[in-house]
Amino acid sequence: MPSQLPPDLIIRISLVRDNASIQELDPPIWRSFKVSSSVNLELLHDKIIAPVMGWERNYHTYYFQPAAPKTSSLSNVVNGDKPSNTTKTENQSEMDVNAKLIDRDGHLECQIQGDEYRGGTASKRDSIHYVQTNTTASDVMHVGKIVNEDCIRKPEDATIGDLLKEVGDRCIYNYDLGDCWYHCLEVEKIIPTEEANGEVLIMDGAMRCPMDDGDGSAAHQTQILDLLLKTRADPHDNETARKLAWNCFEKRSGLNVLGSFRPEEFDISERRVALATALGSRNSTRNMTKVFTNGKPFGMARIGQRHVVYKKEDDKFDHMGGYMTFHETFNVKPDPKDATLCYNCGSCHDLKSCSRCLSSFYCSRDCQKAHWGAGHQKQCKKEKRAHDKYCKEMETNSPDPNRFDHDGGFLPIKKYIPGKLRFQVGDFVECIVGEDVYGTGRIVKLNYRAPSWTPDHPSAPYQIKMDRESADRLGVPFQRALIYSDWDDDLKIRRLPEKKVSRKKGRGKRAK
């Protein structure tokens, strides 16, 4: 490892409403992570931001865009001084003056107008955007609507340190140019060269990542977060709680959800596993991103690649078998040494390949030993065979004829996780018992199985005894008012505040 490394950055990334106001969603959906300032923007997107936030890899394209810091270096404008490269007319206030930031190559970096000086960035087509256009992602069609062609730069040619240099510096990251999931990356701390090690770490975070293909930042605020805030303010507002539950249930089949969508859920250990998995894998291919179809399978795989077909459960397509088919191409060939990260810690410095498989890269012997024990020991021989096969393909200039239509398996929607049920026996809950029909009661059994169910019938997470009021309203004898919930989801079953028991006051002291 070099004696002196570039600085490391501790960055806070949060979802924002748009790329003009840079106003965080409320409640904030954010993560804090450490990364080397030398990591290029493509690797940052693919191997770090996607797993840290919870987005799917190799699905949508993206761009990075410079943004003004909260304490903007343009404070002279806010304080009433004109920028040197602007002019002001008699009818303009100081805050109406356009400010233009010019990068070191003479390109227009960003253009901010009016109140956007107070911490925003302009949504300007003539500002520099680091856009990944070398991709088959469907949302790449929107690039021309966002930025002028001569303002597009390759994300592989820039590092995060080129955009973020000082504490408080910010940039915009827009994931999925169709839906537009806007993020703000802000430097919280700079670790100096004498203390830097290049390791990627996720430090903290809050709230669940939205669903891929979920309509974007602004829609998530109105459809999910605003309702969540209302339920927090008034736990007895059943109408809002049910609307929120329904909107969350609609996201059950999202590729990065496949189960119950719980907006307040954040598991840092889960994100760390996802980060380790991404770092220990090949770069995304981009020549065939994830594509959904229920038609004839197709694929695009070149030398050193493999095309895989998955079936994803989706009960919205019961008329088509209850699933959607999606295709993806993976790299079998090793990543370029100068365009990958350490398979163990995520450093981009002084990488060397495993001497046996020549496919995994490490920044030190310690990282190689750690990754060997974490799983590479079982994969090394397989990686070696794949590497030898790739070399033969290169020698003959002939791709593997069997590279297409590999079975990736079936991805089910998880209705509940048996060991991680949210409620306990005795909890007071509301259950859906029909279309827009609800009943209340208490949980009497977990992981319930009816005597008549066959062995292959899945258990139900909860059995509930309805209270007398619900039984009477539904026309069911109270003694037989037992139901079960097949989902551990707020639409099907949600906890209610305990009922207040009113007690009549006594008429007086009892006579002795």
XYZ file of C-alpha atoms in Angstrom:
512
model
C 0.000 0.000 0.000
C 1.371 3.471 -0.818
C 2.927 5.318 2.120
C 0.538 8.231 1.680
C -3.024 7.814 0.435
C -5.498 10.437 -0.759
C -7.905 11.658 1.941
C -10.962 9.634 2.887
C -14.362 11.304 3.032
C -17.230 10.708 5.430
C -20.319 11.514 3.387
C -23.954 11.879 4.310
C -26.258 10.876 1.458
C -29.951 11.678 1.748
C -32.939 11.656 -0.551
C -34.147 15.138 -1.495
C -37.308 16.412 -3.161
C -35.587 17.852 -6.239
C -32.246 19.080 -7.515
C -33.123 22.770 -7.135
C -34.154 23.186 -3.502
C -32.108 20.208 -2.222
C -34.678 19.877 0.546
C -34.492 16.558 2.369
C -37.489 14.281 2.449
C -39.308 14.332 5.778
C -38.636 12.138 7.713
C -35.104 12.006 6.227
C -33.975 8.869 4.390
C -30.221 8.971 4.801
C -26.969 7.045 5.200
C -23.496 8.014 6.364
C -20.517 6.217 4.855
C -16.739 6.487 4.476
C -15.014 6.237 1.119
C -11.739 7.181 -0.510
C -11.803 10.484 -2.370
C -10.138 8.636 -5.290
C -13.084 6.334 -6.081
C -14.521 7.151 -9.485
C -18.204 7.996 -9.844
C -19.147 4.824 -11.732
C -17.776 2.564 -8.989
C -19.313 4.822 -6.350
C -22.732 4.357 -7.957
C -22.466 0.627 -8.669
C -20.597 -0.860 -5.718
C -21.194 1.642 -2.916
C -24.291 3.848 -3.171
C -26.580 1.108 -4.521
C -25.959 -1.370 -1.656
C -25.605 1.332 1.018
C -28.967 2.893 0.122
C -30.750 -0.314 -0.939
C -31.149 0.234 -4.700
C -30.811 -2.540 -7.269
C -27.496 -2.779 -9.099
C -27.352 -2.831 -12.895
C -30.919 -1.606 -13.333
C -31.128 2.162 -13.958
C -28.681 4.815 -15.045
C -27.774 7.971 -13.127
C -25.935 11.265 -13.096
C -23.868 13.335 -10.671
C -24.126 17.109 -10.723
C -22.191 19.743 -8.738
C -24.216 21.649 -6.151
C -23.633 24.745 -4.044
C -22.678 24.023 -0.402
C -24.982 25.029 2.433
C -22.480 27.699 3.430
C -21.894 28.633 -0.181
C -18.594 30.015 -1.388
C -20.864 32.476 -3.175
C -21.596 34.170 0.143
C -20.317 37.410 -1.352
C -23.427 37.358 -3.541
C -25.724 36.716 -0.588
C -24.035 39.549 1.284
C -24.681 41.961 -1.568
C -21.537 41.785 -3.713
C -21.828 40.977 -7.380
C -19.970 37.983 -8.809
C -17.147 39.041 -11.066
C -18.552 37.208 -14.089
C -22.100 38.617 -13.932
C -23.773 41.925 -14.557
C -26.699 43.575 -12.824
C -29.333 45.837 -14.319
C -31.209 48.594 -12.529
C -34.317 46.408 -12.222
C -32.461 43.443 -10.694
C -31.896 42.807 -7.021
C -28.611 41.248 -5.975
C -30.363 37.865 -5.539
C -31.634 37.993 -9.136
C -28.118 37.977 -10.557
C -27.069 34.754 -12.248
C -23.935 33.209 -10.767
C -21.866 30.936 -12.940
C -19.250 28.574 -11.591
C -16.552 27.799 -14.130
C -14.498 24.635 -13.713
C -10.753 24.472 -14.251
C -11.210 23.452 -17.897
C -13.326 26.502 -18.622
C -16.659 24.621 -18.698
C -19.819 25.917 -17.071
C -20.064 23.857 -13.898
C -23.383 25.039 -12.509
C -25.614 28.038 -12.841
C -27.659 29.249 -9.913
C -30.293 31.921 -9.878
C -32.270 33.838 -7.270
C -32.958 32.222 -3.912
C -31.097 29.125 -5.071
C -27.995 30.918 -3.778
C -29.189 29.964 -0.328
C -28.050 26.378 -0.711
C -29.594 25.103 -3.923
C -28.438 24.143 -7.353
C -30.082 24.970 -10.616
C -31.821 22.393 -12.750
C -29.991 23.684 -15.804
C -29.425 21.814 -19.050
C -26.168 23.756 -19.549
C -24.475 22.622 -16.315
C -21.951 19.803 -16.144
C -23.526 16.373 -15.570
C -21.523 13.171 -15.097
C -23.966 10.839 -16.834
C -23.683 7.118 -17.554
C -24.873 6.937 -21.155
C -23.024 3.735 -22.089
C -25.857 1.519 -20.921
C -28.972 -0.287 -22.133
C -31.010 0.933 -19.135
C -34.403 2.113 -20.379
C -34.196 5.462 -18.569
C -31.164 6.519 -20.634
C -33.739 7.873 -23.130
C -34.315 10.818 -20.769
C -30.735 12.116 -20.876
C -31.453 14.509 -23.743
C -34.276 16.110 -21.753
C -31.993 16.757 -18.786
C -28.676 18.030 -20.115
C -27.158 19.371 -23.311
C -24.939 16.876 -25.064
C -21.830 19.069 -24.823
C -22.218 19.235 -21.022
C -22.094 15.454 -20.514
C -18.986 13.999 -18.895
C -18.129 10.340 -18.284
C -18.483 9.304 -14.617
C -15.530 6.929 -15.027
C -13.297 9.942 -15.663
C -14.119 11.786 -12.426
C -13.733 10.890 -8.753
C -15.917 11.838 -5.835
C -12.976 13.924 -4.633
C -13.219 16.019 -7.796
C -16.743 17.075 -6.791
C -16.390 17.162 -3.008
C -13.239 18.798 -1.688
C -14.131 20.454 1.628
C -16.439 19.868 4.578
C -19.885 21.104 3.554
C -19.351 20.558 -0.174
C -22.338 18.942 -1.857
C -23.324 17.287 -5.112
C -26.530 15.889 -6.577
C -26.877 12.207 -7.454
C -29.979 11.344 -9.489
C -30.766 7.629 -9.727
C -33.269 6.473 -12.386
C -33.674 9.313 -14.845
C -37.287 8.330 -15.501
C -38.598 8.422 -11.922
C -35.827 10.742 -10.610
C -34.662 9.718 -7.153
C -32.671 12.789 -6.194
C -29.966 12.450 -3.537
C -27.676 15.000 -1.954
C -24.143 13.938 -1.006
C -22.504 16.206 1.573
C -19.041 15.966 3.122
C -19.320 15.618 6.909
C -15.650 15.016 7.637
C -12.347 14.716 5.792
C -9.888 12.100 7.065
C -6.370 13.379 6.264
C -3.877 11.396 4.229
C -1.845 10.293 7.251
C -4.974 8.612 8.724
C -6.695 7.467 5.517
C -6.847 3.779 4.570
C -9.351 3.826 1.665
C -11.753 1.398 3.370
C -15.467 1.717 2.585
C -17.654 1.676 5.689
C -21.316 2.350 6.309
C -21.542 4.307 9.540
C -25.236 4.948 10.205
C -28.575 5.655 8.576
C -32.338 5.863 8.955
C -35.491 4.829 7.097
C -35.975 2.270 4.364
C -34.867 2.810 0.784
C -37.892 3.434 -1.490
C -39.008 0.870 -4.048
C -37.231 0.798 -7.390
C -39.647 2.074 -10.072
C -41.567 3.869 -7.322
C -42.315 7.191 -9.077
C -39.496 9.296 -7.632
C -38.635 11.445 -4.623
C -41.589 13.856 -4.710
C -44.134 11.034 -5.050
C -42.566 9.103 -2.179
C -42.969 12.154 0.041
C -46.678 12.532 -0.697
C -47.638 8.852 -1.001
C -45.682 7.499 1.973
C -43.862 9.979 4.191
C -46.592 12.608 4.566
C -49.041 9.891 5.629
C -46.448 8.450 7.996
C -46.064 11.834 9.694
C -49.839 12.079 10.108
C -50.035 8.657 11.756
C -47.219 9.600 14.098
C -49.063 12.768 15.080
C -52.353 10.921 15.616
C -52.062 7.156 16.255
C -55.878 6.939 16.346
C -56.300 8.216 12.760
C -57.341 4.874 11.270
C -58.263 6.301 7.873
C -54.762 7.674 7.266
C -53.133 4.544 8.705
C -55.106 2.340 6.305
C -54.235 4.548 3.336
C -50.552 4.395 4.271
C -50.774 0.615 4.687
C -52.348 0.238 1.253
C -49.715 2.436 -0.428
C -46.968 0.393 1.218
C -48.609 -2.906 0.257
C -48.623 -1.810 -3.386
C -44.810 -1.893 -3.280
C -44.603 -5.567 -2.234
C -43.379 -6.813 -5.635
C -40.605 -4.249 -6.115
C -37.325 -5.883 -7.040
C -35.592 -4.386 -4.002
C -38.587 -5.160 -1.738
C -40.207 -8.575 -2.474
C -42.210 -8.547 0.726
C -43.623 -6.049 3.185
C -42.537 -2.459 2.626
C -41.995 -0.816 6.007
C -40.869 2.785 5.526
C -39.362 3.206 9.008
C -37.307 0.030 8.805
C -33.502 0.323 8.694
C -31.158 -2.581 9.430
C -27.515 -1.499 9.288
C -26.309 -5.109 9.414
C -28.385 -5.867 6.308
C -26.845 -2.910 4.473
C -23.342 -4.022 5.502
C -23.983 -7.477 4.080
C -25.217 -5.917 0.834
C -22.125 -3.708 0.678
C -19.781 -6.659 1.250
C -21.593 -8.650 -1.463
C -21.271 -5.797 -3.967
C -17.583 -5.209 -3.201
C -16.865 -8.930 -3.586
C -18.440 -9.169 -7.048
C -17.761 -8.075 -10.616
C -18.675 -4.640 -11.882
C -22.111 -4.363 -13.472
C -22.104 -4.981 -17.221
C -24.287 -2.115 -18.498
C -24.492 -3.733 -21.988
C -27.562 -5.556 -20.682
C -29.112 -4.229 -17.515
C -32.081 -5.873 -15.819
C -34.956 -6.113 -18.314
C -38.459 -7.391 -17.531
C -40.513 -9.345 -20.044
C -43.017 -12.166 -20.104
C -42.374 -12.829 -23.756
C -39.743 -14.945 -25.452
C -36.440 -14.941 -23.510
C -33.656 -12.936 -25.064
C -30.174 -11.949 -24.011
C -27.082 -10.046 -24.907
C -23.873 -11.576 -23.642
C -20.423 -11.022 -25.080
C -17.084 -12.677 -24.516
C -16.587 -13.190 -20.796
C -20.257 -12.691 -19.928
C -23.250 -14.807 -18.956
C -26.951 -14.159 -19.517
C -29.246 -15.194 -16.650
C -33.052 -15.490 -16.554
C -35.015 -15.048 -13.309
C -38.668 -15.410 -12.413
C -39.935 -12.851 -9.894
C -43.194 -13.525 -8.103
C -45.800 -10.844 -8.705
C -49.421 -11.496 -7.748
C -50.480 -8.553 -9.903
C -49.855 -10.883 -12.863
C -51.885 -13.887 -11.728
C -53.421 -13.978 -15.189
C -49.901 -14.578 -16.573
C -48.760 -17.214 -14.107
C -48.188 -14.969 -11.112
C -44.664 -13.932 -12.005
C -42.576 -11.650 -14.183
C -39.465 -12.781 -16.029
C -36.380 -10.616 -16.044
C -33.050 -10.982 -17.777
C -29.606 -9.751 -16.838
C -26.049 -10.165 -18.068
C -23.184 -10.683 -15.625
C -19.462 -10.353 -16.127
C -17.499 -13.581 -15.790
C -14.283 -11.920 -16.902
C -12.277 -10.097 -14.214
C -12.657 -6.367 -13.704
C -9.895 -4.116 -15.066
C -7.330 -3.561 -12.335
C -7.653 0.216 -12.614
C -11.471 0.124 -12.524
C -12.396 -1.952 -9.499
C -12.181 -1.957 -5.715
C -10.656 -4.228 -3.094
C -12.963 -7.236 -2.804
C -12.698 -7.092 0.976
C -12.585 -3.460 2.121
C -13.450 -1.383 -0.961
C -10.159 0.487 -1.238
C -9.098 1.539 -4.728
C -5.373 1.759 -3.897
C -2.482 -0.552 -4.864
C -4.687 -3.452 -5.981
C -3.258 -6.879 -6.771
C -5.147 -9.924 -8.010
C -5.435 -13.269 -6.264
C -2.481 -15.318 -7.558
C -4.673 -18.388 -8.140
C -7.911 -17.171 -9.749
C -6.566 -13.819 -11.072
C -10.092 -12.437 -10.681
C -10.394 -11.060 -7.148
C -8.454 -7.945 -6.181
C -7.039 -6.862 -2.829
C -5.232 -3.834 -1.472
C -3.195 -5.812 1.077
C -2.340 -9.297 2.260
C -4.498 -8.758 5.327
C -7.542 -8.069 3.141
C -6.832 -11.145 1.033
C -6.652 -13.323 4.156
C -9.858 -11.829 5.547
C -11.761 -12.362 2.285
C -10.371 -15.901 1.967
C -11.943 -16.805 5.288
C -15.159 -14.918 4.467
C -15.914 -17.095 1.441
C -13.342 -16.719 -1.316
C -11.770 -20.029 -0.262
C -14.876 -21.822 -1.573
C -15.081 -19.714 -4.746
C -11.438 -19.497 -5.814
C -11.307 -22.710 -7.864
C -14.585 -21.851 -9.573
C -13.260 -18.376 -10.348
C -10.077 -19.919 -11.748
C -12.040 -22.131 -14.149
C -14.116 -19.146 -15.263
C -10.967 -17.106 -15.844
C -9.345 -19.881 -17.917
C -12.517 -20.193 -19.968
C -12.534 -16.455 -20.592
C -8.888 -16.560 -21.738
C -9.743 -19.272 -24.272
C -12.644 -17.185 -25.564
C -10.263 -14.271 -26.041
C -7.687 -16.433 -27.824
C -10.231 -17.786 -30.281
C -12.250 -14.567 -30.416
C -15.309 -16.751 -29.944
C -17.790 -16.345 -27.065
C -19.128 -19.366 -25.199
C -22.112 -20.734 -27.199
C -23.754 -21.781 -23.901
C -23.646 -18.299 -22.379
C -27.388 -17.659 -22.783
C -30.492 -18.478 -20.697
C -28.857 -19.656 -17.475
C -31.509 -20.312 -14.821
C -31.337 -17.750 -12.024
C -34.171 -19.334 -10.064
C -37.446 -18.062 -8.636
C -37.601 -14.965 -6.429
C -40.643 -15.224 -4.131
C -42.421 -12.457 -2.260
C -41.801 -13.044 1.440
C -45.095 -12.559 3.228
C -43.378 -12.840 6.586
C -40.172 -14.096 8.190
C -40.987 -16.750 10.847
C -38.189 -15.726 13.211
C -38.838 -12.001 12.874
C -42.533 -11.503 13.564
C -43.412 -7.968 14.641
C -46.135 -8.782 17.173
C -46.560 -11.021 20.186
C -49.387 -13.021 21.718
C -51.763 -10.634 23.467
C -51.167 -7.625 21.215
C -54.267 -5.624 20.304
C -54.536 -5.478 16.493
C -56.758 -4.535 13.582
C -57.159 -7.067 10.767
C -58.659 -6.812 7.320
C -61.461 -9.380 7.000
C -62.934 -8.322 3.665
C -62.851 -5.564 1.098
C -62.709 -2.372 3.198
C -63.950 -4.399 6.172
C -61.877 -4.436 9.356
C -62.118 -6.116 12.731
C -60.181 -5.804 15.978
C -58.992 -8.398 18.446
C -55.954 -9.921 20.111
C -53.295 -12.295 18.838
C -53.645 -15.751 20.393
C -51.097 -17.793 18.449
C -47.924 -17.271 16.374
C -46.982 -19.355 13.298
C -50.491 -20.792 13.172
C -51.383 -23.959 11.270
C -54.956 -25.140 10.765
C -55.535 -28.895 11.297
C -56.927 -29.245 7.766
C -53.883 -27.743 6.042
C -51.656 -30.022 3.993
C -47.937 -30.215 4.899
C -46.971 -28.003 1.955
C -49.405 -25.264 2.996
C -47.408 -22.384 4.543
C -48.069 -21.417 8.142
C -49.806 -18.149 8.945
C -47.875 -15.693 11.089
C -50.801 -14.923 13.405
C -54.099 -16.282 14.670
C -56.399 -13.607 16.088
C -59.450 -13.810 18.390
C -61.839 -11.043 17.393
C -63.357 -8.964 20.180
C -67.091 -9.095 20.879
C -67.793 -5.778 19.168
C -66.206 -6.947 15.890
C -67.834 -10.388 16.093
C -71.276 -8.842 16.527
C -70.700 -6.379 13.694
C -69.550 -9.173 11.363
C -72.371 -11.519 12.410
C -70.054 -14.201 13.794
C -70.618 -16.014 17.113
C -68.065 -14.647 19.570
C -66.909 -18.133 20.604
C -65.990 -18.936 16.977
C -64.571 -15.513 16.012
C -61.071 -16.788 15.199
C -59.258 -15.678 12.056
C -55.682 -15.791 10.806
C -53.501 -13.368 8.869
C -51.366 -14.736 6.041
C -49.156 -11.594 5.914
C -47.109 -9.768 8.515
C -48.001 -6.482 6.878
C -49.838 -3.387 8.080
C -52.511 -3.736 5.401
C -53.462 -7.179 6.711
C -52.667 -6.703 10.404
C -51.484 -3.689 12.368
C -51.068 -2.943 16.015
C -53.509 -0.492 17.617
C -53.178 1.651 20.719
C -54.612 -0.174 23.709
C -58.234 0.583 24.461
C -58.834 2.833 27.392
C -60.916 1.029 29.970
C -63.424 3.353 31.628
C -64.331 2.517 35.196
C -67.411 3.860 36.922
C -66.740 5.605 40.175
C -68.226 4.051 43.309
C -71.162 5.724 45.007
C -69.375 5.963 48.328
C -67.438 4.096 50.924
C -68.644 0.689 51.806
C -70.316 0.553 55.232
C -68.547 -1.471 57.832
